[in-house]
Coordinates of C-alpha atoms and ligand atoms in Angstrom, one line a residue:
X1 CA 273.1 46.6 184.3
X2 CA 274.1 44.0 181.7
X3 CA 271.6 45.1 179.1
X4 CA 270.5 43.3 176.1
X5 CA 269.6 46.2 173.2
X6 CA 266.3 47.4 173.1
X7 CA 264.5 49.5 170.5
X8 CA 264.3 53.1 171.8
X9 CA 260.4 53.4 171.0
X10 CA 257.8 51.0 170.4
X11 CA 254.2 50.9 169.0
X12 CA 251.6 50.4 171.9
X13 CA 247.8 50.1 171.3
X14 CA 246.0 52.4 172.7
X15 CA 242.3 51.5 174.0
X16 CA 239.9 54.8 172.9
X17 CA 236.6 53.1 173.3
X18 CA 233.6 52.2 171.2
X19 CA 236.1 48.9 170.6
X20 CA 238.2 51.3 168.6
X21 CA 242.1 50.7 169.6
X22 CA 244.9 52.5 167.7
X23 CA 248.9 52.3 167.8
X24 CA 251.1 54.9 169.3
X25 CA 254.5 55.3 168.9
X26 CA 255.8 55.9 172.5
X27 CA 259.2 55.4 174.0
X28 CA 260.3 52.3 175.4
X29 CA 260.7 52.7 179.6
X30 CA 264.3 52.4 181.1
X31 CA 264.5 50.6 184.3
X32 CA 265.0 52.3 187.5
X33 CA 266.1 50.6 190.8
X34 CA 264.7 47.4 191.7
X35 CA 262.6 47.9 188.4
X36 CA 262.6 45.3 185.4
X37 CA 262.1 45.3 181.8
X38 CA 260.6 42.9 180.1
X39 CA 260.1 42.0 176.6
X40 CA 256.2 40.9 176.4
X41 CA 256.0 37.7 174.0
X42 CA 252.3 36.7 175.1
X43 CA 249.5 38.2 176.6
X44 CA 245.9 36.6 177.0
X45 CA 242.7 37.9 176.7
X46 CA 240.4 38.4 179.7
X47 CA 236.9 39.1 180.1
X48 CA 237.3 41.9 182.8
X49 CA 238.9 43.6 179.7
X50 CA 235.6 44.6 178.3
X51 CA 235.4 47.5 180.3
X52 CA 238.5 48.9 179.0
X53 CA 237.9 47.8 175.1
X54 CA 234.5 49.4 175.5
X55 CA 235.1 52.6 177.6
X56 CA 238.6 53.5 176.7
X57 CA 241.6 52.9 178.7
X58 CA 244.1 55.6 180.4
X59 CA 247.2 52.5 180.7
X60 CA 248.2 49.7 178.4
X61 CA 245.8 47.1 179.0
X62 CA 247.0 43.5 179.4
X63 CA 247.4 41.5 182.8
X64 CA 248.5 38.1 181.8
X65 CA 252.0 38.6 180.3
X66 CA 254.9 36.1 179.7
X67 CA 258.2 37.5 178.9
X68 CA 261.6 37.6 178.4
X69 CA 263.9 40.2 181.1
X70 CA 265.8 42.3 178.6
X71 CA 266.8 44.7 181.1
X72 CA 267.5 45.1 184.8
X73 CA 267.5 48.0 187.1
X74 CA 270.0 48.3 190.4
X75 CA 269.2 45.9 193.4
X76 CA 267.7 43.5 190.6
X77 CA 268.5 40.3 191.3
X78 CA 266.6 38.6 188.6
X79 CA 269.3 37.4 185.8
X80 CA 268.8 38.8 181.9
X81 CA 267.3 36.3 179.5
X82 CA 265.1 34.8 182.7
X83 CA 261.9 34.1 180.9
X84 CA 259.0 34.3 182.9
X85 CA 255.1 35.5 184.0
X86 CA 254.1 38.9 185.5
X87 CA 251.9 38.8 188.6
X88 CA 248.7 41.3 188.2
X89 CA 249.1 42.8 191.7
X90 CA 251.9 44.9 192.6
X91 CA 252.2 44.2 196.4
X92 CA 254.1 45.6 198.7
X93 CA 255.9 42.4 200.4
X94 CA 255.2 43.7 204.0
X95 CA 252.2 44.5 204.8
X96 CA 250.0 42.6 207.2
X97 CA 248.6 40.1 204.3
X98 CA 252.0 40.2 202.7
X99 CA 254.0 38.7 205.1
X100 CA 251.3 35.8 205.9
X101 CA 251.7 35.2 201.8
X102 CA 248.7 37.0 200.9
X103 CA 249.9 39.2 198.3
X104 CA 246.5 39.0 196.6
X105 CA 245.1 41.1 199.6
X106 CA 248.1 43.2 200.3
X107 CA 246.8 46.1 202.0
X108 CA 249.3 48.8 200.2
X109 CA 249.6 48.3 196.9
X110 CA 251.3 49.9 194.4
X111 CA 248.7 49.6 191.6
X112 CA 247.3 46.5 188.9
X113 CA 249.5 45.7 185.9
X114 CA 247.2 46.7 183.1
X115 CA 244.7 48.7 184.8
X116 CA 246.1 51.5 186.8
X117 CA 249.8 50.8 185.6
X118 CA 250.6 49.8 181.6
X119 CA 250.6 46.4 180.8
X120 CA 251.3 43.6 178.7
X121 CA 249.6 44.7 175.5
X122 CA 252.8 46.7 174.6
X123 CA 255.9 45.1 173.0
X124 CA 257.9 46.3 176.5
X125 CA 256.1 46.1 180.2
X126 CA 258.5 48.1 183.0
X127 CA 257.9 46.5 186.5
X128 CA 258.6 45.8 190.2
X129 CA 260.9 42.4 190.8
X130 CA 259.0 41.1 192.9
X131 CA 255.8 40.9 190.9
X132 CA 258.1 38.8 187.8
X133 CA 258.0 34.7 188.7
X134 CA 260.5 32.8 186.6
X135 CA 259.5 29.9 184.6
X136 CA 261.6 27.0 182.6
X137 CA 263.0 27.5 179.6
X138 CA 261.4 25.1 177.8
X139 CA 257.7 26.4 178.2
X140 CA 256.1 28.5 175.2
X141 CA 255.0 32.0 176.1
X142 CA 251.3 31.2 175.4
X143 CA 251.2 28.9 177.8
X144 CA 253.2 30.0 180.3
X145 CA 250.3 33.0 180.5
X146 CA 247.8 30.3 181.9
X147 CA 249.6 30.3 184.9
X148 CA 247.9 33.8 185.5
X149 CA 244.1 33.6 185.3
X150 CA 243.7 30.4 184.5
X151 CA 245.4 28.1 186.9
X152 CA 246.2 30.5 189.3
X153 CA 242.7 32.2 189.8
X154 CA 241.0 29.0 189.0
X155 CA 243.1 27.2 191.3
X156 CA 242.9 29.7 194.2
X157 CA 238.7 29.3 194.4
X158 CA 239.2 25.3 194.3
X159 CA 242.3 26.0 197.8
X160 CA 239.2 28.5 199.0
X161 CA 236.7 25.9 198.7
X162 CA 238.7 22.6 200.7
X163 CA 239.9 25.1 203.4
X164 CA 236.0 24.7 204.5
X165 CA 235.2 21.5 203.3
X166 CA 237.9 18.5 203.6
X167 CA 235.8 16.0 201.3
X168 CA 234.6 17.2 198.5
X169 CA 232.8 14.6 196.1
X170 CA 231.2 17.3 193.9
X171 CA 231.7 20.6 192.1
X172 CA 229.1 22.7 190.4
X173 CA 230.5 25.5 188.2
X174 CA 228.7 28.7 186.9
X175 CA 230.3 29.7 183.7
X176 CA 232.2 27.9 181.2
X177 CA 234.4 31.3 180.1
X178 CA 238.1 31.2 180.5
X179 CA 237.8 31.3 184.4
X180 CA 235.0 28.3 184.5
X181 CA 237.3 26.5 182.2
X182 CA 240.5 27.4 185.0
X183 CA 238.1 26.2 188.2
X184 CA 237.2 23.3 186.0
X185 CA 241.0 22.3 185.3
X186 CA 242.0 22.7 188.6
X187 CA 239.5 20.9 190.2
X188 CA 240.1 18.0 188.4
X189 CA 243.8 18.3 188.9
X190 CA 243.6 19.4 192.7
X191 CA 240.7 17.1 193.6
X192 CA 240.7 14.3 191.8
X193 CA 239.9 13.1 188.3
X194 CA 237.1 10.9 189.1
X195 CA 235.3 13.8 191.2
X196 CA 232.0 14.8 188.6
X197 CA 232.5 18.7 187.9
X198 CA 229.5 20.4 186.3
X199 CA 229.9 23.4 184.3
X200 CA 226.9 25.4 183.4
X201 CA 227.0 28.3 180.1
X202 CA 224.5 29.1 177.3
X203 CA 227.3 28.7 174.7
X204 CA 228.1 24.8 172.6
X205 CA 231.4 26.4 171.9
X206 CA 232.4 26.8 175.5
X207 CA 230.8 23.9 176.7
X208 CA 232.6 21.8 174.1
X209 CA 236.0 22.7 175.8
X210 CA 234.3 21.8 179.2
X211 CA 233.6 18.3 178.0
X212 CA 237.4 18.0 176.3
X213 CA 238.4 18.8 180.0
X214 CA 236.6 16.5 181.4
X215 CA 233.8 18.4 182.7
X216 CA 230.0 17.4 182.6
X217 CA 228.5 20.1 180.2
X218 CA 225.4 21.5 181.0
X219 CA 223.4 23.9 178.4
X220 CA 221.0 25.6 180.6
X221 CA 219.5 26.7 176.9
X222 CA 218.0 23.2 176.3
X223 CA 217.0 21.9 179.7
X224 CA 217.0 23.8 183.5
X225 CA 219.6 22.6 185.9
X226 CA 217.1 20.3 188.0
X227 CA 216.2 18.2 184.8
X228 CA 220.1 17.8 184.6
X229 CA 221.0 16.8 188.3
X230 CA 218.0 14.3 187.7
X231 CA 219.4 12.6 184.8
X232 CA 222.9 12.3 186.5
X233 CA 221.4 11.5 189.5
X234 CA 223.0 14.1 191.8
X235 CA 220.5 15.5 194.4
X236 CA 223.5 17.7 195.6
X237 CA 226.5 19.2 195.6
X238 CA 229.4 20.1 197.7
X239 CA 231.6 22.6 196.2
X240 CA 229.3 25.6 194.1
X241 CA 231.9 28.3 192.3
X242 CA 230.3 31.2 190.5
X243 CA 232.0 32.9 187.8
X244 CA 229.5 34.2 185.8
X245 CA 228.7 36.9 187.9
X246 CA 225.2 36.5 187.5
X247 CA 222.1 36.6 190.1
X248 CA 220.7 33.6 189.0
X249 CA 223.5 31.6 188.8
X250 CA 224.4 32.0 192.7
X251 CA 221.4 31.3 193.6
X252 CA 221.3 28.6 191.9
X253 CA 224.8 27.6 193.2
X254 CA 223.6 28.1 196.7
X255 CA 220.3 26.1 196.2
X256 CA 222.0 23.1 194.9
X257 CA 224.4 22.9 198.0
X258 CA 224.9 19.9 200.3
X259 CA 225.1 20.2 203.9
X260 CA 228.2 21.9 205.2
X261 CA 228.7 22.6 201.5
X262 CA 230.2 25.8 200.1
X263 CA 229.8 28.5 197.7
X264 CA 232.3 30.3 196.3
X265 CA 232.0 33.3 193.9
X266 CA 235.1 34.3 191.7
X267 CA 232.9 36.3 189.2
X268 CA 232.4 39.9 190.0
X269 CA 229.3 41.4 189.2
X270 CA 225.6 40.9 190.6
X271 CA 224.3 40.7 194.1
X272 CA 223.1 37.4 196.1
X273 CA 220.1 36.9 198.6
X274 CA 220.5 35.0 201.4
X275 CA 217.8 33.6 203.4
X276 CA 220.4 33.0 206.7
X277 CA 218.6 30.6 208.3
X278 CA 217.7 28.3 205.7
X279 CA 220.4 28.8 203.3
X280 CA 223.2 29.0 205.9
X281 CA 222.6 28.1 209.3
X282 CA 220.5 25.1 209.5
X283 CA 223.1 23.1 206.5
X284 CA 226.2 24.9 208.3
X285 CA 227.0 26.4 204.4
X286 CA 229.5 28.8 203.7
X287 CA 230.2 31.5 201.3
X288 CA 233.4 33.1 200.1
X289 CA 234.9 35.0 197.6
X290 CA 237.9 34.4 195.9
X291 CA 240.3 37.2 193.9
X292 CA 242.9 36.3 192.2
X293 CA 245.6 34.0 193.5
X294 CA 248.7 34.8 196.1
X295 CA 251.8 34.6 194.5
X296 CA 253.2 32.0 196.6
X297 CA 250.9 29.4 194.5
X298 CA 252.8 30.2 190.9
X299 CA 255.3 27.1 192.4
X300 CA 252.8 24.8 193.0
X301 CA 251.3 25.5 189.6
X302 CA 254.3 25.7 187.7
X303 CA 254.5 22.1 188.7
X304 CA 250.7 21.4 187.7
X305 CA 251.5 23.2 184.4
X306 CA 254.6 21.5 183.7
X307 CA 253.1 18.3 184.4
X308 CA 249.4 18.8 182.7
X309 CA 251.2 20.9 179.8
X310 CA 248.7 19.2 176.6
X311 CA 245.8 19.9 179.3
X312 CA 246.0 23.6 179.5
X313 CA 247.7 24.0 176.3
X314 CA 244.1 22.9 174.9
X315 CA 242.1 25.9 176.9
X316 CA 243.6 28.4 174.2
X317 CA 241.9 28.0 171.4
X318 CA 243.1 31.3 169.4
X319 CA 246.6 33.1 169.1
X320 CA 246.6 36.4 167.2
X321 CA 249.4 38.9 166.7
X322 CA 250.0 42.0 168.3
X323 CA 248.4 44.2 165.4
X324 CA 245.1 41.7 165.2
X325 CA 244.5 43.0 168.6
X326 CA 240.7 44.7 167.8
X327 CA 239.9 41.4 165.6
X328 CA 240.8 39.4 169.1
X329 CA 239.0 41.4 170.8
X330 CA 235.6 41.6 168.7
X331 CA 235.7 37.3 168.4
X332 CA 236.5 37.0 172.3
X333 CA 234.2 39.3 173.5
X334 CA 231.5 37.0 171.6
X335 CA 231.7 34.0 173.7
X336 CA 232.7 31.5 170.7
X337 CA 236.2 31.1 171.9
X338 CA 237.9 29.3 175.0
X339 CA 241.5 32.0 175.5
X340 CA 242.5 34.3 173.1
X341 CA 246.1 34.7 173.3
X342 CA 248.1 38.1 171.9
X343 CA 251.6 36.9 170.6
X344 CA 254.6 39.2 169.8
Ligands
LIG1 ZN1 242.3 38.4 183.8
LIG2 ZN1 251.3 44.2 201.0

């Protein structure tokens, strides 16, 4: 228990609904066996946050922390000063989809950093080892947090996609938030460069990031999606991934499918209608969903980060400090921003 000093409380923000958030004076956790400490010095902003900045929160919101370990508990084998990211999902490790690497569908456990357990808005964020991955030294903390959401949710729905379809020449994207922006990154990266990627949203702003990406922008505001796959010439697509959420946009996905192509929905939120034999027997299409990432993948996409650093470094497009929280908040909730990163 080689323990750098903490402070013995610390001022958390605490999520009262109505987008009203206040600071609380609480007392900084102490580490119990296998248990880690870590100092949070980043934490993005995510849209499945709105819930909680609306209705009030019991927890510490935040679920895509980077940190420094300031203190270990027994049977830690993780060193002090290891600077790293904190997984969302606090999996048990043996379980049936645990011990084939699926940690993102372990089937016991122990609760969601930020939503049932306090995260990574506070200054300190107690956790379980296992759930801490540690990065290089030489990577700032707001960056290090797109490992979370953005590659590694972004990157799971584009390994989703090719374990159905081995040549994909085409991705259509719903959504040009932070998670579009992810799928968009990573297909590029995972894919190939030269593949066209289409990202559909209703906001310049967003789609401006899409085209700095990359991407092919298209503002469903100013013309429908079949006036734009006309003037690119695309009659169809292979790879569909939703992350809006929306109805309309999975349909749409779906409609504008190849053969054997596939849709895959990352966006929680509306229903979809299938008509099974036209939509999915007669093409051979498929449809999956995709949540989260297993953690297994944060080494593959340390790699992609390390390598593509200016790439992803780009995607944030605002840093605010941990009092500004409610002012990040109100400007990311209104669409004209790529991430919003909290900085301590
Ligand atoms: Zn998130
Ligand atoms: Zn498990």
């Amino acid at each position: 228990m080689n323990n750098v000093s903490t402070p013995l409380t610390m001022k958390v923000p605490r999520f009262k609904g109505g987008g009203f958030i206040e600071f609380e004076e609480i007392s900084v956790p102490k580490p119990g066996p296998g248990q880690l400490l870590i100092q949070v010095k980043a934490n993005a902003l995510c849209g499945s946050e709105r819930g909680q900045f609306i209705n009030g929160a019991v927890v510490i919101p935040g679920h895509e922390a980077a940190g420094v370990v300031v203190a270990a508990g027994k049977h830690t084998r993780v060193p002090i000063g290891t600077p790293g990211v904190i997984y969302l999902m606090d999996f048990c490790g043996t379980c049936r989809a645990c011990s084939q690497g699926f940690t993102n569908q372990c089937r016991n456990k122990r609760g969601d950093m930020g939503f049932n357990k306090d995260g990574g808005y506070a200054p300190y964020e107690l956790i379980n080892e296992n759930i801490f991955f540690p990065i290089d030294k030489n990577i700032p903390f707001p960056e290090a947090t797109m490992l979370l959401d953005i590659i590694g949710t972004g990157g799971h729905a584009i390994d989703r996609g090719r374990i159905l379809h081995p040549d994909i020449q085409s991705v259509f994207v719903m959504g040009a938030g932070p998670i579009g922006l992810g799928v968009l990154a990573m297909a590029k990266i995972i894919i190939g460069k030269e593949i066209p990627v289409f990202v559909s949203d209703f906001e310049d702003y967003r789609l401006e990031i899409v085209e700095k990406l990359g991407g092919i922008p298209l503002n469903l505001k100013k013309k429908s999606l079949h006036e734009f796959f006309m003037e690119n010439d695309v009659k169809a697509v292979d790879l569909s991934i939703d992350t809006s959420g929306k109805k309309a946009a999975r349909q749409s996905g779906l409609k504008v499918l190849d053969q054997q192509g596939a849709l895959i929905c990352v966006g929680h939120g509306e229903e979809l209608h299938i008509d099974v034999s036209i939509d999915l027997i007669h093409p051979e299409r498929a449809i999956l969903g995709s949540e989260y990432f297993p953690y297994r993948d944060l080494e593959r996409n340390l790699d992609i980060l390390n390598r593509h650093f200016e790439y992803f470094s780009a995607i944030i497009t605002h840093r605010f400090e941990a009092e500004k929280i409610k002012e990040a908040f109100d400007l990311f909730l209104k669409g004209q921003t790529g991430k919003v990163v909290i900085v301590q």
